Amino acid sequence: DAMVIQNPRYQVTQFGKPVTLSCSQTLNHNVMYWYQQKSSQAPKLLFHYYDKDFNNEADTPDNFQSRRPNTSFCFLDIRSPGLGDAAMYLCATSRVVGGTDTQYFGPGTRLTVL
Amino acid sequence: TQLLEQSPQFLSIQEGENLTVYCNSSSVFSSLQWYRQEPGEGPVLLVTVVTGGEVKKLKRLTFQFGDARKDSSLHITAAQPGDTGLYLCAGERGNKLVFGAGTILRVKS
């Protein structure tokens, strides 16, 4: 089945220790998104790629970076995680950019920062 | 301040009861989506509403988009334990989705 896969499902890191979260898709979608979802809060868009074009949200901290080496894979790098970065990180894909186009979400990676 | 306010935040009901959850904003959206998210999983799209006043039905779920396209409601008839989850609304704004904080629904058998 075509799907969005996130690895790992659970990640524990230490304060200040860089961490990378992975997302892959078999849908061959052009757009890949990264969202941050904290407990009892709305998912918050961090950035998205349309093909190789990177689009950063204005309020995304510099601590968060992303790479998309090919259509299938996208990575979220947190350079120096703080306690406030503990959250569920959701990857999503869509064919095109646009709210009416369905976004398909992965199961998320829950990040714990010690 | 959330752009999309969802209410109630939490809802715990018995199997067989009906319920309505709301998604409200002071802004107009060109479309609005409803998602359901189960614990440990990503959100799954339930429906997209585009036209003001539009009503869509998905089995026991009825979705309505407000006439002014600023609000939406989700009504569940005869809730079942399998309906348990986090219900998120999301509005299209500048080719992006803006999510509400969600309503956590628990249906007890």
XYZ file of C-alpha atoms in Angstrom:
223
model
C 0.000 0.000 0.000
C 1.166 3.498 -0.805
C 1.924 5.314 2.368
C 3.906 7.800 4.422
C 6.454 6.246 6.745
C 8.209 7.942 9.630
C 11.226 6.662 11.494
C 11.775 6.291 14.281
C 8.324 6.311 15.918
C 9.881 7.327 19.224
C 13.114 9.283 19.626
C 14.839 10.242 22.840
C 17.667 12.751 22.734
C 19.601 14.838 25.191
C 19.370 18.575 25.573
C 21.540 20.120 22.864
C 22.324 16.866 21.050
C 21.452 17.032 17.333
C 18.735 14.708 16.140
C 17.365 13.771 12.710
C 13.869 12.521 11.995
C 13.082 10.688 8.777
C 10.071 10.588 6.474
C 9.588 8.569 3.317
C 6.657 8.252 0.932
C 5.593 5.839 -1.772
C 2.859 8.134 -3.101
C 5.202 9.990 -5.482
C 3.748 13.271 -4.248
C 5.394 16.559 -5.090
C 4.899 18.200 -1.708
C 6.222 17.103 1.675
C 5.422 18.899 4.921
C 6.736 18.853 8.470
C 4.414 19.745 11.335
C 5.094 20.038 15.054
C 2.262 18.979 17.361
C 2.546 19.569 21.088
C 0.186 18.019 23.578
C -3.356 19.396 23.311
C -2.290 21.856 20.626
C -2.887 22.188 16.905
C -0.344 20.804 14.465
C 1.905 23.695 13.472
C 3.488 23.814 10.026
C 7.267 24.180 10.215
C 8.117 24.060 6.498
C 7.349 22.292 3.260
C 9.039 21.267 0.048
C 7.413 21.576 -3.345
C 9.728 19.318 -5.314
C 13.128 20.774 -4.400
C 11.818 24.209 -3.478
C 12.064 24.756 0.259
C 9.464 26.948 1.960
C 10.121 27.919 5.558
C 7.399 29.324 7.809
C 8.304 32.759 9.155
C 8.071 31.690 12.780
C 9.991 28.416 12.466
C 13.098 28.641 14.686
C 16.513 28.476 12.998
C 17.174 25.409 15.125
C 14.983 23.439 12.715
C 16.310 22.521 9.292
C 15.146 20.173 6.564
C 16.583 18.232 3.654
C 14.911 16.529 0.735
C 17.531 14.534 -1.177
C 14.964 13.001 -3.544
C 11.210 12.765 -4.128
C 10.726 9.959 -1.643
C 12.643 11.158 1.394
C 12.558 14.197 3.621
C 14.467 14.785 6.858
C 13.934 17.083 9.805
C 17.120 18.122 11.579
C 17.002 19.711 15.012
C 20.449 21.152 15.586
C 20.293 21.785 19.322
C 17.100 20.416 20.833
C 15.701 22.212 23.825
C 13.157 20.966 26.326
C 10.527 22.984 24.503
C 11.094 20.991 21.327
C 9.612 17.851 22.839
C 6.589 17.114 20.666
C 5.067 14.843 18.048
C 6.542 15.586 14.619
C 4.254 14.792 11.728
C 5.252 14.398 8.100
C 2.622 14.792 5.397
C 2.505 14.708 1.616
C 0.217 16.026 -1.094
C 0.227 16.097 -4.871
C 0.193 19.858 -5.084
C 0.273 22.768 -2.669
C -3.198 23.853 -1.740
C -5.571 23.392 1.142
C -8.144 21.490 -0.867
C -5.641 18.858 -1.947
C -5.619 15.946 0.473
C -2.640 15.741 2.790
C -1.592 12.249 3.781
C 0.029 12.056 7.177
C 2.550 9.633 8.553
C 2.150 8.154 12.049
C 4.493 10.724 13.564
C 7.681 10.616 15.595
C 7.360 11.430 19.268
C 10.478 13.278 20.409
C 11.527 13.348 24.039
C 14.298 15.708 25.146
C 16.044 14.875 28.412
C -4.672 32.947 20.009
C -5.852 30.143 17.779
C -7.119 31.133 14.348
C -9.532 28.212 14.540
C -11.259 27.571 17.867
C -12.655 24.117 18.466
C -15.193 23.268 21.123
C -15.553 21.428 23.307
C -11.938 20.528 24.025
C -12.931 17.227 25.614
C -16.071 15.144 25.308
C -16.815 11.856 27.046
C -20.096 10.159 26.184
C -21.803 6.791 26.283
C -22.157 4.567 23.258
C -25.310 5.412 21.334
C -25.412 9.104 22.201
C -25.332 11.891 19.655
C -22.820 14.734 19.744
C -21.757 17.857 17.904
C -18.350 19.496 17.851
C -17.681 22.956 16.546
C -14.955 24.770 14.680
C -15.164 28.570 14.699
C -13.154 31.449 13.333
C -13.470 35.153 12.648
C -11.737 34.562 9.318
C -13.170 33.303 6.051
C -11.697 30.115 4.627
C -11.896 28.959 1.039
C -12.219 25.401 2.281
C -12.225 23.525 5.532
C -11.198 19.973 6.333
C -11.969 17.615 9.187
C -9.454 15.010 10.328
C -9.545 12.243 12.902
C -6.368 11.320 14.750
C -6.042 8.195 16.857
C -3.445 7.911 19.631
C 0.018 7.307 18.219
C -1.089 7.888 14.629
C -1.197 10.756 12.172
C -4.402 12.609 11.247
C -6.610 11.010 8.590
C -8.785 13.188 6.367
C -12.531 12.672 6.823
C -13.995 15.362 4.584
C -13.364 18.635 2.782
C -16.110 21.270 2.560
C -15.794 24.082 0.078
C -19.133 25.826 -0.441
C -20.839 27.976 2.195
C -23.791 26.071 3.649
C -22.514 22.772 2.302
C -23.528 19.611 4.148
C -21.677 16.331 3.683
C -22.478 12.984 5.212
C -20.096 10.136 5.899
C -22.112 7.255 7.376
C -23.041 8.480 10.886
C -21.009 11.689 10.555
C -22.559 14.897 9.216
C -20.363 17.872 8.391
C -21.636 21.381 7.764
C -19.790 24.452 6.509
C -21.233 27.751 7.686
C -22.893 30.057 5.174
C -20.169 32.657 5.682
C -17.411 29.993 5.489
C -16.104 30.986 8.927
C -17.293 27.998 10.905
C -18.108 24.327 10.660
C -19.684 21.585 12.701
C -19.373 17.832 12.929
C -22.349 15.849 14.186
C -22.049 12.168 15.073
C -25.196 10.085 15.416
C -25.240 7.040 17.688
C -21.580 7.269 18.647
C -19.583 4.058 18.909
C -16.343 3.288 20.779
C -14.571 3.201 17.421
C -15.317 6.916 17.039
C -12.930 7.675 19.894
C -10.107 9.978 18.837
C -8.977 13.555 18.316
C -11.062 15.476 15.791
C -9.205 18.309 14.087
C -10.558 20.965 11.776
C -8.218 22.725 9.377
C -8.855 25.739 7.188
C -7.157 26.618 3.935
C -5.274 29.879 4.216
C -2.871 30.980 1.494
C -2.435 27.481 0.110
C -1.638 26.136 3.566
C -3.680 24.410 6.222
C -4.213 26.036 9.606
C -5.334 23.566 12.247
C -7.497 23.973 15.296
C -6.360 22.401 18.566
C -8.942 19.638 18.269
C -11.693 17.975 20.246
C -10.801 14.808 22.135
C -13.767 12.434 21.956
C -14.097 9.373 24.138
C -17.010 7.014 23.595
C -17.564 4.553 26.417
C -19.222 1.192 25.860
